[in-house]
């Protein structure tokens, strides 16, 4: 039902047009009257020839002739002026009407600006939601790092409040990522509802930040780094020395993996040892600077440098643990491949037995006889197989047979292989025909999903300075599906994790070097990797600190604090 406001607008528009037309007609009529008026007032006298006045004519006669000429000129000019004025008035009215139409705020207007207080456009709100997701995710990750170092110095009951705050923030962020995933999937479809969904994402991220804000001051007092480093510096140096030894061992582990397996098997951790050493180099410099600042009586600067060192040490641990975890995953996958292949062949044989009776019982359609509408494989088959036509199902069985034959040939060939990749091929090929009753195939799907998700999570954690919201959203959805424990969610989690890793790598390539130091500026060794990892902000890598309980880093505030003289 149309509102009275909308019903009234067309009538007002028509009335404005009528007024303009009436003005134009009236002006034209006035001009015609002015043109005709001299002829109407001249009478029916015969025209008189104009002669030059005689030399002896009087002055009065000459003056009368001049006045007559002047009246004739005015009679001709005034109508033209009237017609021009009427045209100008009509043109002005038309131009004014067009301008009002272009700038009005009624529906259907072209180029109309949003009214004050209205919601931002969908594209701007989408960009705001992505930025909020990245900022909240970075802050929670940094808060986990701070909490991990605090656990080595504080009792468990002292940190319970902060653990709960981080958990609540993670819950809010997980809900925001879930909303974003649904948004990317096209849910909801209406534009207004999509705007509300984006606003909800921003609100969830803001709430996650408020949960950390509520305990930030108390956490800072608990650690007390600004009042003195205490044992915190010793804890960081101890973890640094431990990781330095593990990095050397990881290098030997990775070399052994690369000699045993195909290049695709170790692609996820290629370069991890070098990046771990780069983070440890950055941590070395910052730990030395921490001691120097503490000895010179600058505790605030020492606290910032220690937090940066802790962030670098934590990321070095991610790199090292990634290599160790992949080695265990490859060994587990290698042991599972034979059993998974046997289970897949059993599923294939069962599917063939169920499909053959349907093929024998189905009558062959004649030239004019359509195939039976309800012909399909046995109802006990999984959804992917039952939804296909019998002919399509046979083609699918042939495809599964070809994949399993290729895997069997690779196993007997003696060439370096990718055990996780082999399991992924077996699981994906048999998924449409598998009944889910064979326990080995769900176990194989769990190995592939866990390996892919862990690799994506490590990459995002160590490159968060460049990874955008989309890759983080896919990773969060993969982790959510993997945590359900449902075997049906493992294959989708694997797909999403691989997509997350690919998107994250694309973001890093597009971002390039996130830190371009000024010419001649002093740069700490490893600063580029620290900025890429989100440990320090690119705007102020030397004095900035990572986000955490205290919120995002504020380089300007850090410089101001550094410029203030320290108390004696």
XYZ file of C-alpha atoms in Angstrom:
568
model
C 0.000 0.000 0.000
C 1.499 3.324 -1.067
C 1.945 5.957 1.594
C 0.332 9.377 1.277
C 3.768 10.945 0.988
C 4.645 8.892 -2.089
C 1.177 9.366 -3.583
C 1.508 13.142 -3.256
C 4.837 13.476 -5.009
C 3.673 12.773 -8.585
C 0.819 15.301 -8.265
C 3.195 18.017 -7.082
C 5.550 17.202 -9.931
C 2.736 17.549 -12.503
C 1.542 20.841 -10.948
C 5.050 22.315 -11.268
C 5.151 21.384 -14.943
C 1.703 22.926 -15.516
C 2.792 26.202 -13.924
C 5.872 26.356 -16.159
C 3.797 25.708 -19.274
C 1.274 28.363 -18.238
C 4.051 30.890 -17.764
C 5.445 30.158 -21.202
C 2.002 30.438 -22.869
C 1.252 33.693 -21.055
C 4.568 35.184 -22.100
C 3.950 34.211 -25.716
C 0.485 35.748 -25.614
C 1.820 39.014 -24.237
C 4.407 39.126 -26.989
C 1.761 38.577 -29.682
C -0.401 41.361 -28.224
C 2.507 43.738 -28.275
C 3.191 42.892 -31.902
C -0.427 43.322 -32.993
C -1.166 46.409 -30.889
C 0.499 48.981 -33.209
C -1.552 47.734 -36.132
C -4.753 47.872 -34.139
C -4.182 51.488 -33.026
C -3.043 52.913 -36.385
C -6.578 53.117 -37.817
C -7.616 52.772 -41.403
C -6.012 55.905 -42.787
C -4.078 55.641 -45.984
C -0.387 55.586 -45.629
C 1.280 58.911 -46.043
C 4.594 59.212 -47.755
C 7.387 60.521 -45.634
C 8.986 63.557 -47.114
C 11.950 65.563 -46.106
C 10.878 68.702 -44.344
C 11.041 71.817 -46.387
C 13.698 74.297 -45.512
C 11.084 76.610 -44.265
C 9.261 74.082 -42.076
C 8.689 75.026 -38.581
C 10.562 73.536 -35.617
C 7.321 72.196 -34.118
C 6.665 70.029 -37.131
C 10.183 68.559 -36.979
C 9.799 67.724 -33.307
C 6.447 65.986 -33.923
C 8.026 63.843 -36.639
C 10.848 62.768 -34.304
C 8.390 61.754 -31.585
C 6.450 59.654 -34.080
C 9.612 57.798 -35.130
C 10.503 57.139 -31.496
C 7.042 55.699 -30.745
C 7.304 53.419 -33.744
C 10.674 52.081 -32.577
C 9.379 51.456 -29.062
C 6.332 49.660 -30.415
C 8.627 47.239 -32.249
C 11.226 46.681 -29.491
C 8.919 46.197 -26.505
C 7.221 43.041 -27.873
C 10.582 41.496 -28.632
C 11.746 42.242 -25.105
C 8.564 40.697 -23.683
C 8.978 37.519 -25.745
C 12.626 37.208 -24.647
C 11.714 37.700 -20.995
C 9.006 35.043 -21.193
C 11.448 32.602 -22.778
C 14.055 33.344 -20.135
C 11.533 32.751 -17.347
C 10.451 29.443 -18.877
C 14.058 28.308 -19.376
C 14.985 29.246 -15.829
C 12.037 27.251 -14.498
C 13.047 24.208 -16.555
C 16.700 24.330 -15.436
C 15.665 24.755 -11.821
C 13.320 21.785 -12.075
C 16.084 19.576 -13.541
C 18.526 20.562 -10.812
C 15.995 19.843 -8.097
C 15.355 16.423 -9.607
C 19.057 15.574 -9.620
C 19.766 16.556 -6.032
C 16.507 15.522 -4.384
C 16.453 12.707 -1.809
C 13.251 11.022 -2.963
C 13.465 7.427 -4.279
C 14.692 7.148 -7.836
C 16.866 10.238 -7.729
C 20.172 10.017 -9.596
C 23.319 10.855 -7.639
C 21.393 11.766 -4.495
C 23.622 11.993 -1.413
C 22.617 9.996 1.674
C 20.671 12.009 4.221
C 22.425 12.936 7.463
C 22.484 10.098 9.983
C 21.766 7.391 7.397
C 23.642 4.090 7.219
C 26.884 4.013 5.196
C 26.861 2.315 1.778
C 27.217 -1.451 1.752
C 30.728 -1.343 0.265
C 31.976 1.012 2.987
C 30.351 -1.106 5.694
C 31.926 -4.230 4.193
C 35.356 -2.644 4.338
C 34.729 -1.582 7.927
C 33.714 -5.126 8.882
C 36.858 -6.618 7.319
C 39.086 -4.136 9.148
C 37.326 -4.885 12.433
C 37.850 -8.635 11.978
C 41.565 -8.221 11.292
C 42.108 -5.850 14.205
C 40.219 -8.021 16.692
C 41.982 -11.187 15.525
C 45.418 -9.577 15.794
C 44.685 -8.269 19.263
C 43.449 -11.608 20.592
C 46.469 -13.426 19.164
C 48.824 -10.938 20.838
C 46.875 -11.251 24.103
C 47.391 -15.021 24.022
C 51.135 -14.442 23.659
C 51.212 -12.082 26.642
C 49.182 -14.525 28.697
C 51.530 -17.368 27.798
C 54.569 -15.524 29.144
C 52.667 -14.423 32.246
C 51.817 -18.054 33.079
C 55.478 -18.743 33.770
C 55.537 -16.142 36.575
C 52.029 -16.080 38.041
C 49.872 -18.664 39.751
C 46.990 -20.210 37.843
C 44.332 -18.595 40.033
C 45.846 -15.164 39.438
C 45.388 -15.550 35.684
C 41.893 -17.048 35.731
C 40.225 -13.672 35.151
C 42.393 -12.970 32.139
C 41.939 -16.434 30.672
C 38.186 -15.981 30.926
C 38.409 -12.564 29.269
C 40.408 -13.990 26.363
C 37.978 -16.889 26.032
C 35.002 -14.509 25.947
C 36.740 -12.358 23.343
C 37.468 -15.468 21.273
C 33.787 -16.442 21.476
C 32.700 -13.037 20.184
C 35.263 -13.162 17.378
C 34.234 -16.699 16.417
C 30.630 -15.521 16.114
C 31.769 -12.608 13.951
C 33.746 -14.928 11.670
C 30.742 -17.255 11.422
C 28.549 -14.312 10.385
C 31.154 -13.299 7.830
C 31.315 -16.804 6.363
C 27.535 -16.849 5.957
C 27.714 -13.391 4.411
C 30.295 -14.595 1.877
C 28.014 -17.563 1.133
C 25.216 -15.147 0.212
C 23.192 -15.388 3.435
C 21.210 -13.218 3.862
C 20.367 -12.262 0.292
C 18.454 -8.997 0.849
C 20.603 -5.881 0.730
C 19.130 -4.398 3.902
C 19.667 -7.636 5.802
C 23.243 -7.869 4.508
C 23.882 -4.390 5.858
C 22.570 -5.482 9.258
C 24.846 -8.545 9.118
C 27.913 -6.385 8.473
C 26.925 -4.083 11.314
C 26.596 -7.148 13.534
C 30.120 -8.230 12.615
C 31.486 -4.832 13.579
C 29.564 -4.972 16.835
C 30.858 -8.427 17.716
C 34.455 -7.360 17.081
C 33.960 -4.255 19.209
C 32.569 -6.403 22.012
C 35.631 -8.671 21.787
C 37.817 -5.615 22.250
C 35.750 -4.455 25.219
C 36.241 -7.823 26.934
C 40.007 -7.309 26.743
C 39.730 -3.643 27.714
C 37.917 -4.605 30.895
C 40.972 -6.437 32.255
C 43.770 -4.537 30.490
C 44.639 -2.310 33.431
C 44.598 -5.151 35.939
C 46.756 -7.326 33.664
C 49.282 -4.523 33.263
C 49.517 -4.124 37.037
C 49.920 -7.872 37.457
C 52.894 -8.064 35.125
C 54.284 -4.704 36.249
C 56.763 -4.437 33.398
C 56.695 -0.639 33.471
C 57.739 -0.692 37.139
C 60.528 -3.213 36.592
C 61.226 -6.263 34.488
C 61.789 -8.589 37.411
C 62.000 -12.182 36.250
C 60.143 -11.541 32.958
C 63.358 -10.856 31.073
C 64.916 -14.062 32.351
C 61.868 -16.086 31.262
C 62.042 -14.628 27.751
C 65.782 -15.302 27.480
C 65.269 -18.881 28.632
C 62.651 -19.543 25.963
C 64.901 -17.907 23.419
C 67.764 -20.279 24.174
C 65.427 -23.286 24.067
C 64.059 -22.293 20.657
C 67.521 -21.614 19.282
C 68.424 -25.262 19.977
C 65.123 -26.569 18.602
C 65.559 -24.525 15.420
C 68.777 -26.378 14.650
C 67.076 -29.718 15.264
C 64.119 -28.674 13.075
C 66.491 -27.904 10.253
C 67.781 -31.492 10.379
C 64.202 -32.843 10.578
C 63.130 -30.836 7.553
C 66.141 -32.001 5.551
C 65.200 -35.604 6.333
C 61.580 -35.027 5.289
C 62.624 -33.439 2.017
C 64.834 -36.426 1.237
C 62.115 -38.962 2.017
C 58.928 -37.414 0.606
C 57.816 -35.558 -2.493
C 58.254 -31.736 -2.588
C 54.492 -31.241 -2.169
C 54.620 -33.041 1.175
C 56.890 -30.424 2.765
C 55.782 -27.337 0.806
C 53.864 -25.958 3.804
C 57.029 -25.668 5.939
C 59.562 -24.795 3.257
C 61.493 -21.815 4.585
C 60.101 -22.169 8.113
C 63.492 -22.737 9.711
C 64.930 -19.637 8.050
C 61.979 -17.549 9.198
C 62.310 -18.919 12.718
C 65.953 -17.830 12.768
C 64.940 -14.398 11.464
C 62.455 -13.960 14.325
C 65.078 -15.123 16.811
C 67.540 -12.593 15.410
C 64.993 -9.847 15.959
C 64.391 -11.170 19.484
C 68.140 -11.136 20.215
C 68.420 -7.460 19.368
C 65.310 -6.545 21.333
C 66.392 -8.501 24.403
C 69.726 -6.668 24.395
C 67.934 -3.349 24.001
C 65.641 -4.298 26.867
C 68.566 -4.705 29.234
C 70.155 -1.464 28.056
C 66.925 0.493 28.555
C 66.395 -1.023 31.989
C 69.968 -0.212 33.058
C 69.606 3.392 31.822
C 66.439 3.952 33.844
C 63.855 3.832 31.050
C 61.418 1.147 32.214
C 58.593 2.012 29.780
C 60.883 1.653 26.785
C 62.292 -1.563 28.237
C 58.758 -2.948 28.628
C 57.908 -2.207 24.985
C 61.076 -3.856 23.759
C 60.483 -6.906 25.931
C 56.946 -7.353 24.569
C 58.316 -7.165 21.026
C 60.932 -9.788 21.876
C 58.256 -12.030 23.404
C 56.159 -11.750 20.226
C 59.126 -12.720 18.057
C 59.973 -15.673 20.302
C 56.366 -16.886 20.153
C 56.338 -16.777 16.347
C 59.673 -18.578 16.160
C 58.061 -21.322 18.215
C 55.206 -21.528 15.700
C 57.669 -22.090 12.853
C 59.635 -24.741 14.742
C 56.576 -26.572 16.017
C 55.111 -26.546 12.502
C 58.042 -28.576 11.189
C 57.838 -31.025 14.078
C 54.075 -31.428 13.715
C 54.285 -32.013 9.967
C 56.862 -34.752 10.494
C 54.457 -36.542 12.857
C 51.530 -36.036 10.455
C 53.468 -37.499 7.519
C 54.439 -40.556 9.539
C 50.828 -41.080 10.610
C 49.554 -40.617 7.061
C 52.151 -43.008 5.689
C 50.985 -45.695 8.089
C 47.321 -45.037 7.263
C 47.571 -45.090 3.460
C 47.495 -48.913 2.994
C 44.501 -49.343 5.300
C 42.718 -46.378 3.701
C 43.279 -47.828 0.251
C 41.901 -51.192 1.343
C 38.880 -49.541 2.947
C 38.233 -47.470 -0.179
C 38.331 -50.559 -2.379
C 35.860 -52.255 -0.034
C 33.527 -49.254 -0.309
C 33.850 -49.369 -4.091
C 32.958 -53.071 -4.195
C 29.941 -52.525 -1.955
C 28.711 -49.659 -4.121
C 29.022 -51.845 -7.231
C 27.025 -54.642 -5.641
C 24.229 -52.228 -4.729
C 24.199 -50.648 -8.175
C 24.106 -53.893 -10.191
C 20.599 -55.071 -9.074
C 19.150 -51.700 -9.999
C 20.775 -51.891 -13.410
C 19.421 -55.424 -14.024
C 15.907 -54.647 -12.827
C 15.576 -51.435 -14.793
C 13.813 -52.133 -18.159
C 15.555 -50.861 -21.224
C 13.547 -47.911 -22.563
C 12.251 -48.253 -26.115
C 12.347 -45.555 -28.761
C 9.099 -44.024 -27.511
C 9.206 -45.231 -23.895
C 10.660 -42.748 -21.398
C 12.880 -44.122 -18.621
C 11.186 -44.763 -15.274
C 10.913 -41.605 -13.242
C 11.933 -43.268 -9.998
C 14.889 -45.311 -11.215
C 17.896 -44.756 -8.981
C 20.424 -46.782 -6.984
C 19.574 -48.395 -3.692
C 18.153 -45.924 -1.133
C 20.737 -46.985 1.442
C 23.466 -45.358 -0.634
C 24.852 -41.997 0.488
C 23.342 -38.770 -0.770
C 26.036 -38.098 -3.363
C 25.468 -41.483 -5.005
C 21.702 -41.645 -4.660
C 21.187 -38.235 -6.209
C 22.955 -39.232 -9.440
C 21.412 -41.059 -12.371
C 22.324 -44.757 -12.723
C 24.479 -43.980 -15.743
C 26.203 -41.123 -13.928
C 26.739 -43.325 -10.906
C 28.479 -45.923 -13.062
C 30.757 -43.201 -14.429
C 31.529 -42.140 -10.882
C 32.422 -45.682 -9.927
C 34.815 -45.832 -12.856
C 36.428 -42.613 -11.674
C 36.900 -43.989 -8.158
C 38.407 -47.149 -9.598
C 40.852 -45.108 -11.700
C 41.978 -43.004 -8.729
C 42.514 -46.025 -6.507
C 44.416 -47.800 -9.281
C 46.687 -44.767 -9.668
C 47.343 -44.677 -5.926
C 48.095 -48.401 -5.874
C 50.575 -47.955 -8.708
C 52.328 -45.095 -6.870
C 52.675 -47.213 -3.750
C 54.389 -49.989 -5.651
C 56.516 -47.663 -7.759
C 58.990 -46.796 -5.036
C 59.022 -43.055 -5.889
C 58.931 -40.326 -3.190
C 55.325 -39.548 -2.423
C 53.108 -37.251 -0.390
C 51.236 -39.434 2.146
C 48.836 -36.667 3.166
C 48.148 -35.873 -0.466
C 47.522 -39.553 -1.211
C 45.024 -39.770 1.647
C 43.305 -36.638 0.377
C 42.903 -38.154 -3.092
C 41.480 -41.385 -1.667
C 39.048 -39.593 0.642
C 37.801 -37.191 -2.025
C 37.392 -39.890 -4.664
C 35.416 -42.239 -2.429
C 33.333 -39.585 -0.640
C 30.400 -39.746 -3.129
C 30.088 -43.541 -2.846
C 31.261 -44.163 0.725
C 28.684 -45.297 3.272
C 30.619 -43.882 6.220
C 30.649 -47.254 7.949
C 34.353 -47.888 7.298
C 36.280 -46.339 10.183
C 39.554 -45.959 8.307
C 38.285 -43.423 5.778
C 36.932 -40.995 8.417
C 40.274 -41.336 10.195
C 42.096 -40.535 6.958
C 39.851 -37.491 6.452
C 40.713 -36.347 9.963
C 44.442 -36.522 9.224
C 44.138 -34.449 6.056
C 41.843 -31.867 7.646
C 44.030 -31.450 10.722
C 47.198 -31.119 8.648
C 45.715 -28.509 6.310
C 44.113 -26.519 9.116
C 47.270 -26.448 11.212
C 49.367 -25.325 8.242
C 46.930 -22.511 7.435
C 46.756 -21.444 11.082
C 50.557 -21.287 11.343
C 50.824 -19.192 8.202
C 48.193 -16.700 9.321
C 49.716 -16.435 12.807
C 53.193 -15.684 11.475
C 52.091 -13.361 8.628
C 49.198 -11.555 10.256
C 50.636 -8.178 9.344
C 49.560 -8.792 5.733
C 46.790 -11.423 5.807
C 43.302 -10.080 5.217
C 39.868 -10.901 6.578
C 38.804 -13.416 3.916
C 41.645 -15.854 4.598
C 41.046 -15.561 8.337
C 37.335 -16.202 7.821
C 37.965 -19.413 5.884
C 40.430 -20.562 8.536
C 37.956 -19.865 11.336
C 35.257 -21.845 9.525
C 37.642 -24.764 8.963
C 38.535 -24.785 12.653
C 34.845 -24.648 13.592
C 33.984 -27.630 11.393
C 36.957 -29.603 12.633
C 35.932 -28.987 16.241
C 32.439 -30.442 15.749
C 33.790 -33.996 15.685
C 31.363 -34.933 12.916
C 33.093 -37.044 10.223
C 30.922 -35.365 7.601
C 32.531 -31.984 8.447
C 36.111 -33.131 7.920
C 36.208 -32.973 4.125
C 34.694 -29.433 4.018
C 37.152 -28.353 6.725
C 40.027 -29.629 4.601
C 38.804 -27.682 1.575
C 38.342 -24.472 3.568
C 41.772 -24.785 5.193
C 43.487 -25.191 1.832
C 41.575 -22.172 0.533
C 42.567 -20.153 3.594
C 46.253 -20.938 3.056
C 46.031 -20.017 -0.620
C 44.270 -16.715 0.115
C 46.759 -15.866 2.864
C 49.719 -16.488 0.581
C 48.077 -14.326 -2.060
C 47.658 -11.521 0.467
C 51.320 -11.700 1.424
C 52.430 -11.613 -2.213
C 50.175 -8.654 -2.938
C 51.297 -6.845 0.206
C 54.973 -7.125 -0.596
C 57.441 -5.833 1.958
C 55.258 -4.288 4.670
C 58.134 -2.252 6.066
C 60.081 0.160 3.950
C 62.457 1.898 6.314
C 63.425 5.478 5.591
C 66.740 6.052 3.923
C 69.468 6.232 6.511
C 67.138 5.149 9.341
C 68.497 2.724 11.883
C 66.732 -0.605 11.462
C 66.822 -3.516 13.870
C 67.821 -6.798 12.259
C 64.769 -8.860 11.388
C 62.411 -5.868 11.400
C 60.862 -6.772 8.042
C 59.833 -10.199 9.297
C 58.579 -8.734 12.574
C 56.358 -6.262 10.726
C 55.109 -9.014 8.405
C 54.271 -11.087 11.460
C 52.381 -8.215 13.092
C 54.789 -8.135 16.040
C 55.474 -4.415 15.664
C 53.518 -1.851 13.637
C 54.893 -0.774 10.277
C 54.369 2.894 11.210
C 56.842 2.712 14.091
C 58.700 -0.621 14.155
C 61.448 0.551 16.487
C 59.303 1.830 19.347
C 55.891 0.312 18.608
C 54.539 -2.720 20.448
C 52.166 -5.458 19.301
C 48.497 -5.272 20.113
C 47.286 -7.174 23.139
C 45.403 -6.598 26.350
C 46.248 -2.899 26.184
C 44.831 -2.545 22.670
C 46.434 -1.648 19.348
C 49.824 -0.031 19.400
C 49.922 3.737 19.336
C 53.306 4.789 17.871
C 52.762 8.464 18.612
C 52.117 7.758 22.254
C 55.183 5.558 22.394
C 57.374 8.313 21.005
C 55.918 10.843 23.405
C 56.596 8.560 26.357
C 60.131 8.048 25.152
C 60.715 11.782 24.836
C 59.678 12.465 28.439
C 62.612 12.444 30.858
C 62.603 9.468 33.151
C 62.395 10.074 36.886
C 65.641 9.920 38.775
